[in-house]
Short mmCIF file of C-alpha atoms in Angstrom, two decimals:
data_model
loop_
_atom_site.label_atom_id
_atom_site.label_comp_id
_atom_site.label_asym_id
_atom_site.label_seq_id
_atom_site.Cartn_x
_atom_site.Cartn_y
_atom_site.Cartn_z
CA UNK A 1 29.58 -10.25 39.48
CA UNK A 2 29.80 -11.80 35.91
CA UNK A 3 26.51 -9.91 35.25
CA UNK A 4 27.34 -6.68 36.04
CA UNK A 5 30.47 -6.59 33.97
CA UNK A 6 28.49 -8.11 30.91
CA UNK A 7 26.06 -5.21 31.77
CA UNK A 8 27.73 -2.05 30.43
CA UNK A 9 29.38 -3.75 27.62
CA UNK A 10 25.70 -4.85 26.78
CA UNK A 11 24.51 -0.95 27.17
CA UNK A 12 27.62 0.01 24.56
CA UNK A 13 26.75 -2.23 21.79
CA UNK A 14 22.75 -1.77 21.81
CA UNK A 15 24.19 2.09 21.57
CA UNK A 16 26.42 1.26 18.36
CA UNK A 17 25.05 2.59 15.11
CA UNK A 18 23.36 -0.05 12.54
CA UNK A 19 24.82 -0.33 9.63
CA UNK A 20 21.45 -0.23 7.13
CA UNK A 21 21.43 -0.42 3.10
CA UNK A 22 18.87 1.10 1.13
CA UNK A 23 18.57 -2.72 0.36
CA UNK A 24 17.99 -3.70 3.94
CA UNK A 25 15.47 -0.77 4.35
CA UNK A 26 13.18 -1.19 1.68
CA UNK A 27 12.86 -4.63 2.34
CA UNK A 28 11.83 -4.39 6.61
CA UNK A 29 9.74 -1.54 5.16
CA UNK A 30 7.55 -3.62 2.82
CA UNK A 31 7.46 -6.16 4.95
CA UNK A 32 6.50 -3.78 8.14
CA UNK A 33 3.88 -1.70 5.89
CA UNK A 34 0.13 -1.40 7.90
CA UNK A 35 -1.16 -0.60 4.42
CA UNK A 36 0.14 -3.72 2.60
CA UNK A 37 -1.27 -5.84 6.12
CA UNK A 38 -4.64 -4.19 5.45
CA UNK A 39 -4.50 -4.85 1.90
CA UNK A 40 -3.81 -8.46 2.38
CA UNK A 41 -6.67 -8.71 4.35
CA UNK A 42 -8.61 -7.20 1.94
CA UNK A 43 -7.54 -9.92 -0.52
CA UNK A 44 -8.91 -12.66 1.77
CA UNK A 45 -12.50 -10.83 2.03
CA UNK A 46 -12.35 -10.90 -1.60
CA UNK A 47 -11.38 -14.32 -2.02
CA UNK A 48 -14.12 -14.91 0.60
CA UNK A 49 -16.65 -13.38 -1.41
CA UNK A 50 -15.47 -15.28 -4.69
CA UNK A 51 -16.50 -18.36 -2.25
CA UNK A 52 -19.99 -17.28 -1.71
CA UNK A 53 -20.60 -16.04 -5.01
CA UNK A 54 -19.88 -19.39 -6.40
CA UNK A 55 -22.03 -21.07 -3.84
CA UNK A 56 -25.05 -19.85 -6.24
CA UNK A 57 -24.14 -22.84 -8.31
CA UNK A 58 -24.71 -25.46 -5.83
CA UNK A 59 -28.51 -26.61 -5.59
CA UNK A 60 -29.87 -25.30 -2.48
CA UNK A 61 -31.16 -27.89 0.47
CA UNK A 62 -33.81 -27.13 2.95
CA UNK A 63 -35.64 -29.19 5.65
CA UNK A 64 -38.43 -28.21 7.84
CA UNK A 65 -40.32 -29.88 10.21
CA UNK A 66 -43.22 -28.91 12.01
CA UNK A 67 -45.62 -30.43 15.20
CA UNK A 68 -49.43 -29.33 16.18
CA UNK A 69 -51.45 -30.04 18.93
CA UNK A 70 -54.83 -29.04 17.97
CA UNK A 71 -58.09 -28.58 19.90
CA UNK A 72 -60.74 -30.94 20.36
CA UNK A 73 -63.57 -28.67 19.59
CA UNK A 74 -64.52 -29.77 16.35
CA UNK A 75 -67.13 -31.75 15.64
CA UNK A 76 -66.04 -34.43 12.71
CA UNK A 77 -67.98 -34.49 9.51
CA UNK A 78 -69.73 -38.08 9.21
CA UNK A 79 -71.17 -39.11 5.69
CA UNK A 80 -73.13 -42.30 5.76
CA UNK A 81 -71.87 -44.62 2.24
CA UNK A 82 -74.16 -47.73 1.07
CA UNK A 83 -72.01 -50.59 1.94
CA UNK A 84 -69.36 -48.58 3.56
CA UNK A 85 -71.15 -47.23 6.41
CA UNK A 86 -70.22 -43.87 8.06
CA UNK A 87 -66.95 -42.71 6.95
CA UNK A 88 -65.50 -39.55 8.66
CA UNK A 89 -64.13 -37.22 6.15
CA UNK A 90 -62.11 -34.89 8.77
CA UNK A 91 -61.25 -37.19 11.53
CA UNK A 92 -59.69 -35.80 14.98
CA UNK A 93 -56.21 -36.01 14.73
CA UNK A 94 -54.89 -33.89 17.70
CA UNK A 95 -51.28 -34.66 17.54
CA UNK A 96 -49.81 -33.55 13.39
CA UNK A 97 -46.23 -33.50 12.19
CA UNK A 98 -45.22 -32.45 9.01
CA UNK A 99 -42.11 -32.63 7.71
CA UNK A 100 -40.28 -31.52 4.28
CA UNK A 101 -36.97 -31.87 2.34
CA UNK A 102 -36.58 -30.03 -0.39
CA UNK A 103 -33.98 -29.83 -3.36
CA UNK A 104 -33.98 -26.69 -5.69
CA UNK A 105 -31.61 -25.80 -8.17
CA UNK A 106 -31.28 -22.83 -10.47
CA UNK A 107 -30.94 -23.73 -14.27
CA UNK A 108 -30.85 -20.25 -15.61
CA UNK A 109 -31.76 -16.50 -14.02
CA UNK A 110 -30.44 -14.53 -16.86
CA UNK A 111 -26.77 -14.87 -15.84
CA UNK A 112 -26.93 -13.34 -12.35
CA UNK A 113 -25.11 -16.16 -11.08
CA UNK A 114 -22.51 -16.31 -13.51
CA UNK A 115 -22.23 -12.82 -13.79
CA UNK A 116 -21.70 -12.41 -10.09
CA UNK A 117 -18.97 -15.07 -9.33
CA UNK A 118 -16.74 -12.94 -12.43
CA UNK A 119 -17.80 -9.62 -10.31
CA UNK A 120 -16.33 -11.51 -7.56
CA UNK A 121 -13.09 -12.31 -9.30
CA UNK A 122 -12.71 -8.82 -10.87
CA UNK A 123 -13.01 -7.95 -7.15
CA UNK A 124 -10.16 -10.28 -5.57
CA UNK A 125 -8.17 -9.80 -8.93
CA UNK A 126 -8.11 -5.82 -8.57
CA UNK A 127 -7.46 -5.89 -4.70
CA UNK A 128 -4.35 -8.31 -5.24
CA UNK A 129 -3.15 -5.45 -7.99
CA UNK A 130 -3.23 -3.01 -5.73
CA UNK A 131 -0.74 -4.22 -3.20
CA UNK A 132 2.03 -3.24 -5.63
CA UNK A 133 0.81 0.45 -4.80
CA UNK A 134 1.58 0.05 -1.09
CA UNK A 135 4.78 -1.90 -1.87
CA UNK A 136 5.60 1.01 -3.79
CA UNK A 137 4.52 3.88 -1.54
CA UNK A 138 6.11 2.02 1.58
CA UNK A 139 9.42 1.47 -0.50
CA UNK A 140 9.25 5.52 -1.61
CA UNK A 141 8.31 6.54 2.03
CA UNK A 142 11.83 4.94 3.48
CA UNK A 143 14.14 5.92 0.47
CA UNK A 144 12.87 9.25 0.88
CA UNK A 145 14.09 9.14 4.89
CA UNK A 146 16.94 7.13 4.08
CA UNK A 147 18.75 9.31 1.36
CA UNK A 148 17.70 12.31 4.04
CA UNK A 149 19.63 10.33 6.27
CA UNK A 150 22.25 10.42 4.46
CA UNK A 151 22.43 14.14 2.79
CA UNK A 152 22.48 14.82 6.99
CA UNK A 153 25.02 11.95 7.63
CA UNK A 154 27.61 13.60 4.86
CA UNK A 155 26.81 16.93 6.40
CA UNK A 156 27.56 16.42 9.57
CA UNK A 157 31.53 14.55 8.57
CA UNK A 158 31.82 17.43 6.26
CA UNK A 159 31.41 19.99 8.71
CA UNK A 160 33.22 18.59 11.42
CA UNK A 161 36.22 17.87 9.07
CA UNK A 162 35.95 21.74 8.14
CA UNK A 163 36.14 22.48 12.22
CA UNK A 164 39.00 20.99 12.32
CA UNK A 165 40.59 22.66 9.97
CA UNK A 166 39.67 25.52 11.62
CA UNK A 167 40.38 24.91 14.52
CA UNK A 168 43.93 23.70 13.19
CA UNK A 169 44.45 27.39 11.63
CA UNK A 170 43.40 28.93 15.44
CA UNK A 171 46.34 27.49 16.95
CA UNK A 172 48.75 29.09 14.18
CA UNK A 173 47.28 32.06 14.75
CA UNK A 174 47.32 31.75 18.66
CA UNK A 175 51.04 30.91 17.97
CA UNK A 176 51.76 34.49 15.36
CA UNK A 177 49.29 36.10 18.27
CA UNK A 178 51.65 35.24 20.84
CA UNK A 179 54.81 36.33 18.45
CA UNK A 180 53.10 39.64 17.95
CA UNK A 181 52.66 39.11 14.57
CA UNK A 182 49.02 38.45 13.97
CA UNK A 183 46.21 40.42 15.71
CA UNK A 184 44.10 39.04 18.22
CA UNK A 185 40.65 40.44 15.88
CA UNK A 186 41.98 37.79 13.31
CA UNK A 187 41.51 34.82 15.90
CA UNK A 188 38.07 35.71 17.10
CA UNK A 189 37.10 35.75 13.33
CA UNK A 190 37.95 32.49 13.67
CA UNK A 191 36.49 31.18 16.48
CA UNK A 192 32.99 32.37 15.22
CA UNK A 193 33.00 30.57 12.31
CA UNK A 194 33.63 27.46 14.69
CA UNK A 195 31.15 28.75 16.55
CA UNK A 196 28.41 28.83 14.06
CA UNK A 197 29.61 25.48 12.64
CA UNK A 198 28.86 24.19 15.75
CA UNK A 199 25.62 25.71 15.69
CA UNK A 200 24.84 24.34 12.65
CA UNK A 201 25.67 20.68 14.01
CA UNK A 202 23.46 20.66 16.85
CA UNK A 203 20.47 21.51 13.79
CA UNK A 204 21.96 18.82 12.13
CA UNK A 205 21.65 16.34 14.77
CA UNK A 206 17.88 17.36 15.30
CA UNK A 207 17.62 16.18 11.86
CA UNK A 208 19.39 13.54 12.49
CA UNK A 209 16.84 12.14 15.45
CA UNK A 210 13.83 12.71 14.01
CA UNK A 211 14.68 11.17 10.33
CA UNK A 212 16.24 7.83 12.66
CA UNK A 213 13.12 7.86 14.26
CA UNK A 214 11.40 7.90 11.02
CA UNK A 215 13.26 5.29 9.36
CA UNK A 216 13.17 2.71 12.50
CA UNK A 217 9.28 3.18 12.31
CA UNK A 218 9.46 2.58 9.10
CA UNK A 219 11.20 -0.57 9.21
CA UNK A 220 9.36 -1.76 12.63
CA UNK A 221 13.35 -1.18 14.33
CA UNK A 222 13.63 -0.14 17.73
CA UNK A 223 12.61 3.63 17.73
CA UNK A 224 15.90 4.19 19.40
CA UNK A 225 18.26 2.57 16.89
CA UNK A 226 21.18 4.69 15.71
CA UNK A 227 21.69 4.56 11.78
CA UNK A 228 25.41 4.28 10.16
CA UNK A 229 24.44 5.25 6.28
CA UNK A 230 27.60 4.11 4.42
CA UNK A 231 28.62 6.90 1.82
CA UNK A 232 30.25 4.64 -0.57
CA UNK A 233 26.37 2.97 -0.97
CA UNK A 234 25.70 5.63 -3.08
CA UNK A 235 26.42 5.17 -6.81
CA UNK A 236 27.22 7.23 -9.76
CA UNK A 237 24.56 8.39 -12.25
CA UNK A 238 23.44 6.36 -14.68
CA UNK A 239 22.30 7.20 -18.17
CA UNK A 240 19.07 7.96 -18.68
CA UNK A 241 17.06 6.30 -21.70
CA UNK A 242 14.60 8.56 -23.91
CA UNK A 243 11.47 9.19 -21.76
CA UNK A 244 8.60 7.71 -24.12
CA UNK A 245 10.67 4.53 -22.92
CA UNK A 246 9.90 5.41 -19.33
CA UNK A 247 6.52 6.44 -20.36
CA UNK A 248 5.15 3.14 -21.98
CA UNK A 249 6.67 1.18 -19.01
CA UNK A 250 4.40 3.08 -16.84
CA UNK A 251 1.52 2.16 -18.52
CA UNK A 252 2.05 -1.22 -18.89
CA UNK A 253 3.47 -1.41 -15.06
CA UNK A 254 1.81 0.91 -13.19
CA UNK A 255 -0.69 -1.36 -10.60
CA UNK A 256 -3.18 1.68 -10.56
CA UNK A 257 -4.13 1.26 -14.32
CA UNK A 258 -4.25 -2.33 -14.04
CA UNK A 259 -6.38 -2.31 -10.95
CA UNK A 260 -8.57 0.14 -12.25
CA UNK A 261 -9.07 -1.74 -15.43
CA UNK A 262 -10.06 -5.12 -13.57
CA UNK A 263 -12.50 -2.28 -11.78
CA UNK A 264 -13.90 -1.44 -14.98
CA UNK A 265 -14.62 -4.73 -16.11
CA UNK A 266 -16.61 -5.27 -12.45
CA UNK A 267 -18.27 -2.12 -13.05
CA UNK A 268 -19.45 -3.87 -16.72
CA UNK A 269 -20.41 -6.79 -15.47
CA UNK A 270 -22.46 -5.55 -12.29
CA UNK A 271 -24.47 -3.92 -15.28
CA UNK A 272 -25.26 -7.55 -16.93
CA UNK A 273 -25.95 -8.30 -12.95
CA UNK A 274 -28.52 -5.59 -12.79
CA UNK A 275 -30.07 -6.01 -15.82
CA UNK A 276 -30.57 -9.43 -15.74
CA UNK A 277 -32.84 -8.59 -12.57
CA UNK A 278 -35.58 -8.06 -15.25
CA UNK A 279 -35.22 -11.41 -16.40
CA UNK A 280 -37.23 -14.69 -15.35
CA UNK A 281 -35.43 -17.67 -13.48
CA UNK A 282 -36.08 -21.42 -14.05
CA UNK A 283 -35.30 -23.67 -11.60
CA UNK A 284 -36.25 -27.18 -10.58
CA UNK A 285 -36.22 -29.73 -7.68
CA UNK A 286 -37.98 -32.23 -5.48
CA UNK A 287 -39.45 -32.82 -2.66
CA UNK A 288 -39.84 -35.68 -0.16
CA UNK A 289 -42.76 -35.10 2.56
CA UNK A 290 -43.32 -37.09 5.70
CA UNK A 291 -46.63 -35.96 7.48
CA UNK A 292 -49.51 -36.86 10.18
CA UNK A 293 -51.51 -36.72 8.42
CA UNK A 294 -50.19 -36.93 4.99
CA UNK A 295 -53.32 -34.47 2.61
CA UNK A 296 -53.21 -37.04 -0.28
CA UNK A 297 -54.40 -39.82 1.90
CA UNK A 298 -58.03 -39.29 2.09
CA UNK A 299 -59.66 -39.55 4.33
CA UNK A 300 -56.76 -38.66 6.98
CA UNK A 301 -55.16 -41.13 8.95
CA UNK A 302 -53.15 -40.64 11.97
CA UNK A 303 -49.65 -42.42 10.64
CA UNK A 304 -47.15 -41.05 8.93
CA UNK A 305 -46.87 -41.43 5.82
CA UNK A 306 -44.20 -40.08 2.88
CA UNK A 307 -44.71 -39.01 -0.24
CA UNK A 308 -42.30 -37.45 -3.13
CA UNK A 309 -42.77 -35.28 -6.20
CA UNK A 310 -40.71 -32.80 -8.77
CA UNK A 311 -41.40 -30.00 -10.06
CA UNK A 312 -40.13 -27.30 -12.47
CA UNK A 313 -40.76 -23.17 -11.68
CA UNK A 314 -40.33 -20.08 -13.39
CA UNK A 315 -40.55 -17.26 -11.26
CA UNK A 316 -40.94 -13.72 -13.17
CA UNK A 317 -40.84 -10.36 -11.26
CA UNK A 318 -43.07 -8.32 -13.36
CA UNK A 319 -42.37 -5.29 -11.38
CA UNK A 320 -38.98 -5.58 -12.11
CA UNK A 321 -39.34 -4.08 -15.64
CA UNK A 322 -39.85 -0.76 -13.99
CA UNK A 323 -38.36 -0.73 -10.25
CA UNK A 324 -34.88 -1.96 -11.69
CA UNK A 325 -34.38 0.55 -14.71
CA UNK A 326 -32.50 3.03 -11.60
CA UNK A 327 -30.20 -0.33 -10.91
CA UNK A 328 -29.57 -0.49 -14.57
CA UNK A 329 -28.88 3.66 -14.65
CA UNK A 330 -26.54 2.82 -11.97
CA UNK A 331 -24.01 0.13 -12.83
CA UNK A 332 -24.17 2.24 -16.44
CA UNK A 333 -22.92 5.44 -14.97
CA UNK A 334 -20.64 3.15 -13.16
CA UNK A 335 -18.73 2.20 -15.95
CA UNK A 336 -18.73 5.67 -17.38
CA UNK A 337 -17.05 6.73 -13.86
CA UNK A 338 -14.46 4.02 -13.94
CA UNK A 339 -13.71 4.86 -17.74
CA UNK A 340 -13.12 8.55 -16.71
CA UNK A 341 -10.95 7.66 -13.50
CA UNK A 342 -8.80 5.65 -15.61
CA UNK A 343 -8.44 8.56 -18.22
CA UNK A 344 -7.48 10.61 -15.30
CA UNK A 345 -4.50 8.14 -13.84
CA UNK A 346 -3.35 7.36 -16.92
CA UNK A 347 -2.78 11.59 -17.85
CA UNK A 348 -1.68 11.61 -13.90
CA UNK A 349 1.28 9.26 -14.22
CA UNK A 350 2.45 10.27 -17.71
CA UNK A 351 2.62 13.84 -16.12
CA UNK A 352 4.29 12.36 -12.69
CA UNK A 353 7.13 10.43 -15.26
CA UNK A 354 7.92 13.43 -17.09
CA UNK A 355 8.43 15.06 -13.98
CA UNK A 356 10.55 12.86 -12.60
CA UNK A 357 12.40 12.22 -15.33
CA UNK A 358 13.32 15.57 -16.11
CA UNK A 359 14.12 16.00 -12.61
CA UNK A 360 16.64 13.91 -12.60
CA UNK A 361 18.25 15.53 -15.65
CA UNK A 362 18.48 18.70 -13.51
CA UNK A 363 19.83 17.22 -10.50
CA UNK A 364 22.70 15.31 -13.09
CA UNK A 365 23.11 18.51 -14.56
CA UNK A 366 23.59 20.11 -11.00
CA UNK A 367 26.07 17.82 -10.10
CA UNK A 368 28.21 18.78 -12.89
CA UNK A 369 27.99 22.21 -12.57
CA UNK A 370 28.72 21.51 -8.31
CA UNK A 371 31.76 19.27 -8.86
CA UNK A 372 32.99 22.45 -11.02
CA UNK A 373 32.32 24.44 -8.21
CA UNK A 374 33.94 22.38 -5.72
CA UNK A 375 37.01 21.81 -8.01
CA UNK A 376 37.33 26.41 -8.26
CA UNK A 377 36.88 26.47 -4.13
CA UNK A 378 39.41 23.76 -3.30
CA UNK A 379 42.10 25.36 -5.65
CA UNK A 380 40.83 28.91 -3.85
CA UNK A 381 41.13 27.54 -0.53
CA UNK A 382 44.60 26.04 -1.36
CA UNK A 383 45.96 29.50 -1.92
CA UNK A 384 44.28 31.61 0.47
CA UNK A 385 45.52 28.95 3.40
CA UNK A 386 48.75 29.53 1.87
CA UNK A 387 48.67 33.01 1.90
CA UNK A 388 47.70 32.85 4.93
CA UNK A 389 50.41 30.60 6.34
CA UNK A 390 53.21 32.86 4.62
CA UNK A 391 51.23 36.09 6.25
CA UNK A 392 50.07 37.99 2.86
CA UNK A 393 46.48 37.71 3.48
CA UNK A 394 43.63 38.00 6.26
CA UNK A 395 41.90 35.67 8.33
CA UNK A 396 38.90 36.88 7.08
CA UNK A 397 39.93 36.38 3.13
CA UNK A 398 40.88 32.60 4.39
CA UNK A 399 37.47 32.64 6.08
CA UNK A 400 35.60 33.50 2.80
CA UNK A 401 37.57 30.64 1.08
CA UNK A 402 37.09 28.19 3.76
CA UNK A 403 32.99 28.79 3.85
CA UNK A 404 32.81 28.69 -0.12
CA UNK A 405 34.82 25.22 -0.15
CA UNK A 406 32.77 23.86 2.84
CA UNK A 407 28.97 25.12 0.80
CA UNK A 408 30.68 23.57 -2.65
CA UNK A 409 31.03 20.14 -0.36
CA UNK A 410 27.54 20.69 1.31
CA UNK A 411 26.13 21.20 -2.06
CA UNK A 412 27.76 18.30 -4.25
CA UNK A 413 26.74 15.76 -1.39
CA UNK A 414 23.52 17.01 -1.44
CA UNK A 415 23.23 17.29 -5.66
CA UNK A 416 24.32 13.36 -5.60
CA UNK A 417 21.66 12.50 -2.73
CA UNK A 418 19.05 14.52 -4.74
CA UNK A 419 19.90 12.75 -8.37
CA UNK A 420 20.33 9.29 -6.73
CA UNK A 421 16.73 9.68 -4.86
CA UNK A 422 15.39 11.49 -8.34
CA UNK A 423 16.69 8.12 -10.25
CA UNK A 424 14.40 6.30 -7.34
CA UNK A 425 11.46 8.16 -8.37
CA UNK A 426 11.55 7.59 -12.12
CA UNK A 427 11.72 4.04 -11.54
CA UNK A 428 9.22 3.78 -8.95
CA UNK A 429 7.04 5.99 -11.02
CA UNK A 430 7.17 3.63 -13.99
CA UNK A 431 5.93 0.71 -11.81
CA UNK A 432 9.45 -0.73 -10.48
CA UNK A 433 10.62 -1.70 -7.57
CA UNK A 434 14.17 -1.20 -7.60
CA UNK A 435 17.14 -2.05 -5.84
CA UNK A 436 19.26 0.95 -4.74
CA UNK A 437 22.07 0.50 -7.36
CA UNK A 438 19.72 -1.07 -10.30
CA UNK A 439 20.09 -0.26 -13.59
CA UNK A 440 17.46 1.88 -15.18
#
């Protein structure tokens, strides 16, 4: 009993609209972002491969052991000594084991090593960089929605404040209709307008759906969550500082330059890498052997025995010299490639800046000229609904007014929405992550 009267009051508050800041959403959405998960996991490869590279340090340790059972058809060699009688030279030993542990390690191989545990770092350094670009793109993906959100949010009060205005001036008219004063053309008028109003709602709520479904992806929310955008989030504009501010802050912020610089200095070192493959490496070690037979007694006996000895090597590919000039070619054009990428992104985000920049000063400018425009149709509205209350004018002159004042709304919500979201965009663009009311 208890449980089904909890149950519908359960049903109407998972159906209430969330209340979400631009705060809110940017956070879930970094923190729900595939791209920033795969990236991570990309840092850990990297930071796994920093590992191995600097296992080329440590000396490496082998051991082998090996057992034989050899044939019996061999006929031992027998030498006859004064004084020492026969001695067999190659006895029959049927059952051998030898057994080796060795200790090598590198002391130089023209910087290979070295060379590739900083390729490894410039790796794992770049990788962590570029997270910033997915914390960015994840944050711009759901400010984008969310301000959508909103522009369709305002709409929809707007217009459904103007119905009822409307719908407020019907019933005067139904009233002069039924005095015989007004004609019955004038209320039709009328109802049309509410008609397409209406209309126009049911595209807004299409919106509507598919940008909540948009944003609750984005912020790994229930795909059926409601959104409640509160209009006084959104702030006034702020003043904008001269752009070759904005411009150096990019370049100094921007995670793509400093990712692709780290890439640049890989790119230089895998060339030390592949030229030092036409260098010599000297290494040394030991080894300790424990064999039956062991080959420096002589003649062989069948016990084990163990021996030791050290030893020094240089080891020099000759062919190298030759087969590794395409390596070299390689990691050189590698370098150029990286120096001409960077070129590229750096030209690429000055350009997106400017744009952005200068889009905002439009969409400031627009709002001026829109609250302008709003301020003319609210003053022509005023009179034509008086004129039309004291019967000197037409329905369809009160009509114009009334679909003027209700575009000049439409339009300075949007114009805000548009220079807020602009503001977002300069900032991101310079390498910020910003809150939705920080300061530029």
């Amino acid at each position: 009993m208890l449980a089904g009267l909890l149950w519908p009051a359960a049903g109407i508050a998972q159906s209430a609209p969330r209340s979400l800041p631009l705060v809110e959403a940017v956070t879930l959405a970094v923190r729900q972002s595939k791209a920033l998960k795969r990236n991570l996991a990309s840092q850990n490869v990297t930071q796994a491969r920093v590992a191995q590279a600097k296992n080329g340090l440590l000396p490496s340790v082998a051991v082998t052991s090996n057992f034989y059972r050899i044939s019996d058809n061999v006929t031992p060699f027998v030498v006859p000594f004064p004084g020492a009688g026969e001695v067999t030279l190659n006895p029959q030993i049927l059952n051998q084991s030898f057994n080796n542990f060795q200790v090598r390690q590198v002391l130089w191989a023209g910087g290979r090593v070295r060379n590739g545990i900083a390729v490894a770092e410039r790796e794992a350094q770049a990788t962590t960089a570029e997270a910033d670009q997915y914390r960015l793109a994840a944050a711009d993906n759901v400010t984008t929605i969310w301000y959508t959100l909103y522009t369709l949010n305002a709409s929809e009060r707007i217009i459904r404040e103007n119905i009822k205005v409307l719908q407020d001036r019907r019933r005067d008219l139904t009233n002069l209709e039924n005095q015989g004063v007004a004609l019955k053309v004038d209320g039709l008028k009328i109802d049309l307008t509410i008609s397409q109003l209406k209309s126009s709602l049911a595209d807004l709520r299409a919106g509507q759906a598919t940008n909540s479904f948009n944003l609750a992806l984005a912020t790994g929310l229930p795909p059926t969550t409601e959104f409640a955008i509160d209009p006084a989030e959104l702030p006034g504009t702020a003043t904008l500082g001269p752009l070759d501010g904005y411009l150096q802050e990019a370049l100094q912020k921007r995670s793509e330059l400093q990712a692709l610089g780290l890439r640049r200095e890989e790119a230089v070192l895998n060339q030390r890498v592949a030229r030092a493959g036409s260098l010599p490496s000297l290494s040394f070690g030991g080894n300790v052997d424990y064999n039956r037979p062991n080959q420096r007694v002589f003649p062989n006996q069948a016990a084990f025995k163990g021996t030791s000895s050290v030893f020094a090597a240089l080891a020099f590919d000759i062919g190298g010299l030759y087969t590794n000039r395409a390596r070299v070619a390689e990691s050189r054009f590698r370098v150029e490639e990286q120096s001409a990428t960077i070129d590229d992104t750096r030209d690429r985000i000055l350009s997106e800046v400017n744009a952005n920049y200068r889009t905002y000063e439009q969409q400031v400018e627009k709002i001026q000229l829109q609250e302008t425009a709003l301020a003319q149709a609210t003053e022509n509205f005023r009179v034509e609904q008086n004129r039309l209350k004291a019967n000197v004018s037409t329905p369809t002159d009160f009509l114009d007014a009334n679909t003027q004042l209700l575009q000049a709304q439409l339009n300075l919500r949007s114009a805000k929405a548009n220079a807020e979201l602009a503001r977002w965009k300069l900032l991101k663009s310079t390498g910020r992550l910003p809150a939705a009311n920080a300061a530029n």
